[in-house]
mmCIF file of C-alpha atoms in Angstrom:
data_model
loop_
_atom_site.group_PDB
_atom_site.id
_atom_site.type_symbol
_atom_site.label_atom_id
_atom_site.label_comp_id
_atom_site.label_asym_id
_atom_site.label_seq_id
_atom_site.Cartn_x
_atom_site.Cartn_y
_atom_site.Cartn_z
ATOM 1 C CA MET A 1 140.457 36.801 175.634
ATOM 2 C CA ALA A 2 136.970 34.464 175.779
ATOM 3 C CA GLU A 3 138.814 31.434 175.437
ATOM 4 C CA MET A 4 140.839 31.534 177.749
ATOM 5 C CA SER A 5 140.434 30.035 181.626
ATOM 6 C CA TRP A 6 139.876 32.677 184.612
ATOM 7 C CA SER A 7 143.316 31.253 186.154
ATOM 8 C CA ALA A 8 145.549 32.559 183.025
ATOM 9 C CA ARG A 9 143.344 35.363 182.764
ATOM 10 C CA THR A 10 143.795 36.255 186.231
ATOM 11 C CA ALA A 11 147.455 35.804 186.290
ATOM 12 C CA LEU A 12 147.614 37.496 182.938
ATOM 13 C CA SER A 13 146.554 40.379 184.075
ATOM 14 C CA ILE A 14 148.955 40.488 187.402
ATOM 15 C CA MET A 15 151.403 40.325 184.620
ATOM 16 C CA GLU A 16 150.545 42.541 182.201
ATOM 17 C CA ARG A 17 149.206 45.393 184.995
ATOM 18 C CA LEU A 18 152.352 44.345 187.131
ATOM 19 C CA PRO A 19 155.867 42.695 186.035
ATOM 20 C CA HIS A 20 157.161 43.523 189.190
ATOM 21 C CA LEU A 21 155.234 43.012 192.754
ATOM 22 C CA TYR A 22 157.617 44.559 194.287
ATOM 23 C CA GLU A 23 156.824 48.360 192.833
ATOM 24 C CA ASP A 24 152.875 47.917 193.371
ATOM 25 C CA LYS A 25 151.230 51.205 195.477
ATOM 26 C CA GLY A 26 152.905 51.118 198.909
ATOM 27 C CA TYR A 27 155.800 48.598 198.512
ATOM 28 C CA ASN A 28 158.452 50.035 197.899
ATOM 29 C CA GLY A 29 160.907 47.822 196.789
ATOM 30 C CA LYS A 30 160.206 45.569 200.183
ATOM 31 C CA TRP A 31 160.626 41.930 201.197
ATOM 32 C CA SER A 32 156.357 41.224 201.525
ATOM 33 C CA TYR A 33 155.065 37.804 202.354
ATOM 34 C CA ASP A 34 151.683 39.321 199.585
ATOM 35 C CA TYR A 35 155.143 38.997 197.115
ATOM 36 C CA GLY A 36 154.543 34.943 198.093
ATOM 37 C CA VAL A 37 150.863 34.839 197.597
ATOM 38 C CA VAL A 38 150.706 36.074 194.432
ATOM 39 C CA LEU A 39 153.670 33.604 192.999
ATOM 40 C CA ARG A 40 152.199 30.725 194.685
ATOM 41 C CA GLY A 41 149.222 30.873 193.176
ATOM 42 C CA PHE A 42 151.415 31.413 189.584
ATOM 43 C CA GLU A 43 153.871 28.120 190.198
ATOM 44 C CA ASN A 44 150.600 25.870 190.465
ATOM 45 C CA LEU A 45 149.407 27.444 187.157
ATOM 46 C CA TRP A 46 153.580 26.585 186.288
ATOM 47 C CA LYS A 47 152.864 23.205 187.237
ATOM 48 C CA ARG A 48 149.323 22.490 185.314
ATOM 49 C CA THR A 49 149.820 24.171 182.522
ATOM 50 C CA GLY A 50 153.708 24.113 181.368
ATOM 51 C CA ASP A 51 153.628 27.734 180.505
ATOM 52 C CA GLU A 52 157.648 28.736 181.248
ATOM 53 C CA LYS A 53 155.889 32.621 181.248
ATOM 54 C CA TYR A 54 154.244 32.321 184.452
ATOM 55 C CA PHE A 55 158.532 30.529 185.960
ATOM 56 C CA GLN A 56 159.682 33.295 184.130
ATOM 57 C CA PHE A 57 157.486 35.993 186.569
ATOM 58 C CA ILE A 58 158.675 34.018 189.256
ATOM 59 C CA LYS A 59 162.065 34.309 188.507
ATOM 60 C CA GLU A 60 162.037 38.096 187.822
ATOM 61 C CA ASN A 61 160.732 39.173 191.557
ATOM 62 C CA MET A 62 162.562 36.655 192.844
ATOM 63 C CA ASP A 63 166.002 37.353 191.459
ATOM 64 C CA HIS A 64 165.533 41.454 192.302
ATOM 65 C CA PHE A 65 165.837 40.177 195.720
ATOM 66 C CA ILE A 66 167.609 36.639 196.059
ATOM 67 C CA GLN A 67 171.358 38.235 195.604
ATOM 68 C CA GLU A 68 174.501 35.547 194.614
ATOM 69 C CA ASP A 69 175.678 34.934 198.203
ATOM 70 C CA GLY A 70 171.891 33.624 199.149
ATOM 71 C CA SER A 71 171.708 36.481 201.202
ATOM 72 C CA ILE A 72 167.619 38.483 200.585
ATOM 73 C CA ARG A 73 167.521 42.345 199.636
ATOM 74 C CA GLU A 74 165.309 43.772 202.281
ATOM 75 C CA TYR A 75 165.751 40.850 204.616
ATOM 76 C CA GLU A 76 167.061 40.078 208.060
ATOM 77 C CA VAL A 77 166.557 37.023 209.740
ATOM 78 C CA SER A 78 167.297 38.938 213.387
ATOM 79 C CA GLU A 79 163.322 41.147 212.784
ATOM 80 C CA PHE A 80 162.516 37.805 213.925
ATOM 81 C CA ASN A 81 158.724 38.648 212.007
ATOM 82 C CA ILE A 82 157.647 34.846 210.271
ATOM 83 C CA ASP A 83 156.388 36.794 208.008
ATOM 84 C CA HIS A 84 159.518 36.698 206.585
ATOM 85 C CA ILE A 85 159.103 33.100 205.760
ATOM 86 C CA ASN A 86 156.405 33.114 203.394
ATOM 87 C CA ASN A 87 158.397 33.813 200.310
ATOM 88 C CA GLY A 88 161.216 31.101 200.818
ATOM 89 C CA LYS A 89 158.667 28.529 199.132
ATOM 90 C CA LEU A 90 159.247 29.446 196.240
ATOM 91 C CA LEU A 91 162.553 28.482 196.425
ATOM 92 C CA PHE A 92 162.844 24.857 196.276
ATOM 93 C CA GLN A 93 161.895 24.897 192.791
ATOM 94 C CA LEU A 94 163.652 27.267 191.849
ATOM 95 C CA PHE A 95 166.729 25.778 192.610
ATOM 96 C CA LYS A 96 165.914 22.688 191.241
ATOM 97 C CA ASP A 97 164.856 24.107 187.537
ATOM 98 C CA THR A 98 167.348 26.108 187.444
ATOM 99 C CA GLY A 99 169.954 24.611 189.700
ATOM 100 C CA GLU A 100 171.751 27.632 191.628
ATOM 101 C CA GLU A 101 173.167 27.336 194.623
ATOM 102 C CA LYS A 102 172.176 31.129 195.558
ATOM 103 C CA TYR A 103 167.964 29.788 195.830
ATOM 104 C CA ARG A 104 169.316 26.843 197.762
ATOM 105 C CA LYS A 105 171.313 29.661 199.979
ATOM 106 C CA ALA A 106 168.382 31.212 200.235
ATOM 107 C CA ALA A 107 166.764 28.629 201.839
ATOM 108 C CA ASP A 108 169.171 28.375 204.111
ATOM 109 C CA LEU A 109 169.124 31.163 205.735
ATOM 110 C CA LEU A 110 165.585 31.904 205.975
ATOM 111 C CA LYS A 111 165.386 28.286 207.501
ATOM 112 C CA SER A 112 168.584 29.805 210.182
ATOM 113 C CA GLN A 113 165.816 32.028 211.549
ATOM 114 C CA LEU A 114 163.230 29.769 212.236
ATOM 115 C CA GLU A 115 165.790 27.729 214.273
ATOM 116 C CA LYS A 116 166.301 30.614 216.047
ATOM 117 C CA HIS A 117 162.841 32.422 216.090
ATOM 118 C CA PRO A 118 161.106 32.842 219.749
ATOM 119 C CA ARG A 119 158.406 30.617 220.887
ATOM 120 C CA THR A 120 155.768 30.565 223.596
ATOM 121 C CA SER A 121 156.323 28.179 226.642
ATOM 122 C CA GLU A 122 154.233 25.365 224.624
ATOM 123 C CA GLY A 123 156.423 25.645 221.659
ATOM 124 C CA VAL A 124 155.106 27.493 218.742
ATOM 125 C CA PHE A 125 156.136 30.743 217.063
ATOM 126 C CA TRP A 126 155.754 34.068 218.220
ATOM 127 C CA HIS A 127 153.640 36.422 215.476
ATOM 128 C CA LYS A 128 156.655 38.502 215.527
ATOM 129 C CA GLN A 129 159.242 40.418 218.288
ATOM 130 C CA ILE A 130 157.960 43.389 218.428
ATOM 131 C CA TYR A 131 154.731 40.824 218.896
ATOM 132 C CA PRO A 132 155.947 38.712 221.448
ATOM 133 C CA TYR A 133 154.217 35.382 222.930
ATOM 134 C CA GLN A 134 151.186 35.420 220.745
ATOM 135 C CA ILE A 135 150.339 32.896 217.836
ATOM 136 C CA TRP A 136 148.414 34.989 215.338
ATOM 137 C CA ALA A 137 146.072 32.255 212.747
ATOM 138 C CA ASP A 138 148.092 33.783 210.053
ATOM 139 C CA GLY A 139 150.916 33.077 210.753
ATOM 140 C CA LEU A 140 150.217 29.299 210.326
ATOM 141 C CA TYR A 141 149.483 30.139 206.717
ATOM 142 C CA MET A 142 153.990 32.308 206.681
ATOM 143 C CA GLY A 143 155.807 29.544 208.618
ATOM 144 C CA ALA A 144 154.274 26.326 208.571
ATOM 145 C CA PRO A 145 154.810 25.288 204.722
ATOM 146 C CA PHE A 146 157.799 26.256 203.951
ATOM 147 C CA TYR A 147 159.711 24.602 207.115
ATOM 148 C CA ALA A 148 157.158 21.180 206.320
ATOM 149 C CA GLN A 149 158.772 21.419 202.673
ATOM 150 C CA TYR A 150 162.662 22.274 203.421
ATOM 151 C CA GLN A 151 162.439 19.098 206.085
ATOM 152 C CA MET A 152 161.262 17.132 203.665
ATOM 153 C CA GLU A 153 163.837 18.971 200.632
ATOM 154 C CA TYR A 154 166.905 18.780 202.690
ATOM 155 C CA GLU A 155 166.104 17.403 205.912
ATOM 156 C CA ASP A 156 165.111 13.739 204.706
ATOM 157 C CA GLY A 157 162.069 14.337 206.767
ATOM 158 C CA LYS A 158 163.332 14.515 209.543
ATOM 159 C CA GLY A 159 161.525 17.040 212.049
ATOM 160 C CA LEU A 160 157.642 17.551 211.394
ATOM 161 C CA ASP A 161 156.393 17.061 214.246
ATOM 162 C CA ASP A 162 157.523 20.743 215.712
ATOM 163 C CA ILE A 163 155.719 21.429 212.443
ATOM 164 C CA LEU A 164 152.024 19.753 213.105
ATOM 165 C CA HIS A 165 152.629 20.563 217.110
ATOM 166 C CA GLN A 166 152.643 24.195 215.927
ATOM 167 C CA PHE A 167 148.799 23.507 214.236
ATOM 168 C CA LYS A 168 147.991 21.251 217.458
ATOM 169 C CA ILE A 169 148.458 23.956 220.420
ATOM 170 C CA SER A 170 147.844 27.403 217.781
ATOM 171 C CA TYR A 171 144.105 25.347 216.683
ATOM 172 C CA GLN A 172 143.803 24.225 220.694
ATOM 173 C CA HIS A 173 144.327 28.512 221.957
ATOM 174 C CA LEU A 174 142.028 30.208 218.364
ATOM 175 C CA VAL A 175 139.436 26.986 218.848
ATOM 176 C CA ASP A 176 135.620 28.730 219.765
ATOM 177 C CA GLU A 177 134.514 25.382 221.381
ATOM 178 C CA LYS A 178 131.016 27.454 220.352
ATOM 179 C CA THR A 179 130.800 27.991 216.577
ATOM 180 C CA GLY A 180 134.108 26.411 215.434
ATOM 181 C CA LEU A 181 135.282 29.594 213.983
ATOM 182 C CA LEU A 182 139.073 30.934 214.871
ATOM 183 C CA TYR A 183 139.145 33.922 216.859
ATOM 184 C CA HIS A 184 142.162 35.805 214.755
ATOM 185 C CA ALA A 185 145.008 35.444 218.040
ATOM 186 C CA TRP A 186 145.481 34.907 221.085
ATOM 187 C CA ASP A 187 147.952 36.403 223.746
ATOM 188 C CA GLU A 188 149.998 33.963 226.450
ATOM 189 C CA LYS A 189 151.177 36.753 228.571
ATOM 190 C CA LYS A 190 147.173 37.864 228.600
ATOM 191 C CA MET A 191 148.585 41.726 228.401
ATOM 192 C CA GLN A 192 148.539 43.072 225.042
ATOM 193 C CA PRO A 193 145.088 45.492 225.023
ATOM 194 C CA TRP A 194 143.085 43.708 223.121
ATOM 195 C CA ALA A 195 143.125 40.036 224.575
ATOM 196 C CA ASN A 196 141.246 38.830 226.899
ATOM 197 C CA LYS A 197 142.113 39.329 230.616
ATOM 198 C CA GLU A 198 141.086 35.854 231.253
ATOM 199 C CA THR A 199 141.103 34.187 228.107
ATOM 200 C CA GLY A 200 144.545 35.785 225.912
ATOM 201 C CA LEU A 201 141.929 36.163 222.788
ATOM 202 C CA SER A 202 140.645 38.723 220.877
ATOM 203 C CA GLU A 203 137.437 39.291 220.351
ATOM 204 C CA ASN A 204 135.893 38.703 216.601
ATOM 205 C CA PHE A 205 136.203 35.677 214.047
ATOM 206 C CA TRP A 206 137.902 37.854 211.216
ATOM 207 C CA GLY A 207 137.461 36.251 207.966
ATOM 208 C CA ARG A 208 141.503 36.223 206.819
ATOM 209 C CA ALA A 209 142.969 35.011 209.784
ATOM 210 C CA MET A 210 140.484 31.661 209.583
ATOM 211 C CA GLY A 211 141.375 31.850 206.429
ATOM 212 C CA TRP A 212 145.748 31.773 205.754
ATOM 213 C CA TYR A 213 144.550 29.136 208.332
ATOM 214 C CA VAL A 214 143.062 27.045 205.902
ATOM 215 C CA VAL A 215 145.351 26.818 203.132
ATOM 216 C CA ALA A 216 147.764 26.719 205.422
ATOM 217 C CA LEU A 217 146.658 22.983 206.366
ATOM 218 C CA VAL A 218 146.045 21.659 203.297
ATOM 219 C CA ASP A 219 149.601 23.033 202.326
ATOM 220 C CA THR A 220 150.839 20.681 205.055
ATOM 221 C CA LEU A 221 149.064 18.202 204.221
ATOM 222 C CA GLU A 222 150.149 18.352 200.716
ATOM 223 C CA ILE A 223 153.922 18.154 201.967
ATOM 224 C CA ILE A 224 153.963 15.879 204.435
ATOM 225 C CA PRO A 225 153.577 11.887 204.186
ATOM 226 C CA GLU A 226 150.760 10.283 204.423
ATOM 227 C CA ASP A 227 152.226 8.291 207.562
ATOM 228 C CA THR A 228 153.445 11.478 209.413
ATOM 229 C CA PRO A 229 151.882 10.465 213.238
ATOM 230 C CA ASP A 230 149.052 13.002 214.135
ATOM 231 C CA ARG A 231 148.951 13.974 210.845
ATOM 232 C CA PRO A 232 145.258 12.111 211.026
ATOM 233 C CA LEU A 233 145.116 15.386 213.252
ATOM 234 C CA LEU A 234 145.570 18.291 210.595
ATOM 235 C CA GLU A 235 142.961 16.979 208.671
ATOM 236 C CA LYS A 236 140.606 16.665 210.976
ATOM 237 C CA ILE A 237 141.931 20.248 212.192
ATOM 238 C CA LEU A 238 140.884 21.672 208.758
ATOM 239 C CA ALA A 239 137.653 19.956 207.715
ATOM 240 C CA GLU A 240 136.185 20.522 211.524
ATOM 241 C CA THR A 241 137.102 24.336 210.654
ATOM 242 C CA LEU A 242 135.939 24.049 206.411
ATOM 243 C CA LYS A 243 132.432 23.100 208.355
ATOM 244 C CA ALA A 244 131.896 25.761 210.910
ATOM 245 C CA LEU A 245 131.988 27.853 208.095
ATOM 246 C CA LEU A 246 129.849 26.723 205.907
ATOM 247 C CA LYS A 247 127.458 27.861 208.046
ATOM 248 C CA TYR A 248 128.383 31.428 207.746
ATOM 249 C CA GLN A 249 128.975 31.298 203.977
ATOM 250 C CA ASP A 250 125.993 33.327 203.019
ATOM 251 C CA GLU A 251 122.992 32.315 200.744
ATOM 252 C CA LYS A 252 122.329 34.519 198.835
ATOM 253 C CA SER A 253 126.063 35.578 196.895
ATOM 254 C CA GLY A 254 127.690 32.300 198.095
ATOM 255 C CA VAL A 255 130.912 34.168 199.917
ATOM 256 C CA TRP A 256 131.974 34.826 203.766
ATOM 257 C CA TYR A 257 132.004 38.579 205.342
ATOM 258 C CA GLN A 258 135.051 40.729 206.372
ATOM 259 C CA VAL A 259 133.614 39.689 210.083
ATOM 260 C CA VAL A 260 132.934 35.953 209.254
ATOM 261 C CA ASP A 261 130.009 35.730 212.614
ATOM 262 C CA LYS A 262 128.123 39.391 212.051
ATOM 263 C CA GLN A 263 126.660 38.618 207.878
ATOM 264 C CA GLY A 264 123.754 41.422 208.510
ATOM 265 C CA GLU A 265 125.731 44.358 211.531
ATOM 266 C CA LYS A 266 125.687 47.760 209.884
ATOM 267 C CA GLY A 267 129.415 48.246 207.511
ATOM 268 C CA ASN A 268 130.490 44.419 207.527
ATOM 269 C CA TYR A 269 130.432 43.218 203.629
ATOM 270 C CA LEU A 270 131.222 40.082 201.251
ATOM 271 C CA GLU A 271 135.391 40.130 201.713
ATOM 272 C CA ALA A 272 137.574 38.195 198.877
ATOM 273 C CA SER A 273 140.715 37.768 200.178
ATOM 274 C CA ALA A 274 139.283 35.059 202.962
ATOM 275 C CA SER A 275 136.021 34.236 200.191
ATOM 276 C CA SER A 276 139.778 32.963 198.034
ATOM 277 C CA MET A 277 141.258 31.528 200.738
ATOM 278 C CA TYR A 278 137.845 28.932 201.678
ATOM 279 C CA VAL A 279 138.023 28.347 198.195
ATOM 280 C CA CYS A 280 140.869 26.796 197.567
ATOM 281 C CA ALA A 281 141.253 24.940 200.948
ATOM 282 C CA MET A 282 137.869 23.421 199.602
ATOM 283 C CA ALA A 283 139.196 23.025 196.063
ATOM 284 C CA LYS A 284 142.971 21.653 197.613
ATOM 285 C CA GLY A 285 140.857 19.088 199.905
ATOM 286 C CA ILE A 286 139.478 17.476 197.520
ATOM 287 C CA ARG A 287 142.136 16.993 194.744
ATOM 288 C CA LEU A 288 144.076 15.572 197.896
ATOM 289 C CA GLY A 289 140.881 13.381 199.064
ATOM 290 C CA LEU A 290 141.244 14.822 202.485
ATOM 291 C CA LEU A 291 137.319 16.157 201.585
ATOM 292 C CA ASN A 292 134.817 14.047 200.311
ATOM 293 C CA LYS A 293 133.743 15.536 196.533
ATOM 294 C CA GLU A 294 130.134 14.794 196.796
ATOM 295 C CA GLU A 295 129.813 16.708 200.321
ATOM 296 C CA TRP A 296 131.645 19.418 198.979
ATOM 297 C CA ILE A 297 131.424 20.084 195.359
ATOM 298 C CA MET A 298 128.337 21.752 195.883
ATOM 299 C CA PRO A 299 129.020 24.748 198.441
ATOM 300 C CA LEU A 300 132.959 25.085 196.395
ATOM 301 C CA LYS A 301 130.578 26.056 193.781
ATOM 302 C CA GLN A 302 128.681 28.009 195.043
ATOM 303 C CA GLY A 303 131.882 29.513 196.059
ATOM 304 C CA TYR A 304 133.567 29.573 192.484
ATOM 305 C CA GLN A 305 130.515 31.671 190.926
ATOM 306 C CA GLY A 306 130.284 33.876 194.084
ATOM 307 C CA LEU A 307 134.293 34.702 193.609
ATOM 308 C CA LEU A 308 132.928 35.460 189.978
ATOM 309 C CA GLU A 309 130.173 37.076 190.475
ATOM 310 C CA GLU A 310 130.496 39.079 194.068
ATOM 311 C CA PHE A 311 133.951 40.450 193.275
ATOM 312 C CA VAL A 312 135.889 40.294 189.567
ATOM 313 C CA LEU A 313 135.178 43.220 186.989
ATOM 314 C CA LEU A 314 136.314 42.716 183.856
ATOM 315 C CA THR A 315 138.223 46.403 181.811
ATOM 316 C CA LYS A 316 138.193 47.790 178.989
ATOM 317 C CA GLU A 317 141.396 45.132 177.954
ATOM 318 C CA GLY A 318 140.023 41.991 179.925
ATOM 319 C CA TRP A 319 141.733 42.235 182.983
ATOM 320 C CA VAL A 320 140.400 40.691 186.181
ATOM 321 C CA ASN A 321 139.991 43.279 188.362
ATOM 322 C CA LEU A 322 139.342 41.199 192.005
ATOM 323 C CA ASN A 323 137.350 44.378 194.294
ATOM 324 C CA LYS A 324 136.539 44.407 198.147
ATOM 325 C CA ASN A 325 139.689 43.142 199.352
ATOM 326 C CA CYS A 326 140.368 44.365 203.433
ATOM 327 C CA GLN A 327 143.194 45.708 202.322
ATOM 328 C CA VAL A 328 145.431 44.722 206.085
ATOM 329 C CA ALA A 329 144.671 43.777 209.878
ATOM 330 C CA GLY A 330 146.397 43.700 212.914
ATOM 331 C CA LEU A 331 146.805 43.380 216.693
ATOM 332 C CA GLY A 332 148.452 46.093 218.101
ATOM 333 C CA GLY A 333 151.753 47.640 217.396
ATOM 334 C CA ALA A 334 152.004 51.794 216.789
ATOM 335 C CA ASP A 335 148.691 52.200 215.342
ATOM 336 C CA LYS A 336 147.097 49.950 218.046
ATOM 337 C CA ARG A 337 144.372 47.897 217.206
ATOM 338 C CA ASP A 338 141.788 47.566 219.166
ATOM 339 C CA GLY A 339 141.086 43.904 217.616
ATOM 340 C CA THR A 340 136.736 45.531 218.071
ATOM 341 C CA TYR A 341 134.199 44.645 214.890
ATOM 342 C CA ALA A 342 134.231 48.796 214.609
ATOM 343 C CA TYR A 343 138.439 48.133 213.683
ATOM 344 C CA TYR A 344 138.110 45.748 211.596
ATOM 345 C CA ILE A 345 134.954 47.400 208.968
ATOM 346 C CA SER A 346 137.828 50.565 209.543
ATOM 347 C CA GLU A 347 140.123 49.008 207.131
ATOM 348 C CA PRO A 348 141.155 50.627 204.156
ATOM 349 C CA ILE A 349 139.250 48.458 201.457
ATOM 350 C CA ILE A 350 140.760 48.266 197.757
ATOM 351 C CA CYS A 351 141.438 45.832 194.794
ATOM 352 C CA ASN A 352 143.851 43.818 193.246
ATOM 353 C CA ASP A 353 144.734 43.760 196.968
ATOM 354 C CA GLN A 354 147.723 41.608 196.101
ATOM 355 C CA LYS A 355 147.120 39.200 198.737
ATOM 356 C CA GLY A 356 143.471 39.086 197.622
ATOM 357 C CA LEU A 357 144.906 38.459 194.002
ATOM 358 C CA GLY A 358 147.327 35.529 195.400
ATOM 359 C CA ALA A 359 144.262 33.874 196.598
ATOM 360 C CA PHE A 360 142.269 34.130 193.726
ATOM 361 C CA LEU A 361 144.498 33.098 191.793
ATOM 362 C CA GLN A 362 145.642 29.716 193.575
ATOM 363 C CA ALA A 363 141.997 29.291 194.103
ATOM 364 C CA LEU A 364 141.162 29.488 190.634
ATOM 365 C CA VAL A 365 143.821 26.689 189.598
ATOM 366 C CA GLU A 366 142.110 23.785 192.182
ATOM 367 C CA VAL A 367 139.034 24.887 191.497
ATOM 368 C CA GLU A 368 139.512 24.573 187.326
ATOM 369 C CA GLU A 369 141.144 21.442 188.822
ATOM 370 C CA VAL A 370 138.659 19.490 190.386
ATOM 371 C CA ILE A 371 135.555 20.618 188.523
ATOM 372 C CA ASN A 372 137.812 19.918 184.508
ATOM 373 C CA GLU A 373 138.517 16.812 185.709
#
């Protein structure tokens, strides 16, 4: 495997270890947004290499869920869960390449959720119906790129202002003026036990929440036309958030901590999924001309090296293992997750989490393109 790029190695490891993503431990065949993170990496790799096996992997995994009539196994519109939109971004390419109507119908079904999805008073999607009046940084990744691509592919680019509005308002509420970092979530009603009674904000800067947000920005900016009103605002948010994150890039390892601003605190650890997402957003930002290459190439290379050195272990078969992934983190819900520092460092740290692997694969594809051009 020596001559293989890291992206091809990682993709091969995923395919050999887990031919069906939905059979991974704990997923039990549910329609989970994690698959979309992995499969987006495969789609990008397929577009770069033209190797059909990557496309087949996407198709097989999606075909388990997408029924002939366009319905989606294990999915209910009425749950109004923004996470459930994420896998939909694979449907556009599948429809284009196969011409099979079921993919278009499934995209229409997911879009019908967004049409009725509950919103805050300022028009931003709630994270889930069970998390009312809450904006989570994660939600922008789950909904915005699919929404943007749907409008571009099937609605002649109408209605993009709604998508830009989602970013604008969420950023206004989540950004911390002092550091430029984004809080994990905001509760409009200021009622949640985790929410500050005055600001409605959760109290910590969780790494992956900002990771979702910056990748959502580059993914959406890739889709929307140059002349879209308010587009410069999204470009500015991207640059400012990444600049804020650079201040917390660990000098020694080149990567980032689970709770980004608490570097030396007991229990904090360097975390793979967030670090992969920041590297991905930087590389893609450079590739799309949103970030100046001369200014960003050094921190990008440090981050990329850091990913390989800090998180990757090869098995005897040559498979890529990605260590130190936060398995999950959220706020409220049945587990009464309180958003404290102690909470974020208490969640399980696992190897080969799909969100981490998917973000890592996406980062590799982008970095290889920028560094090898």
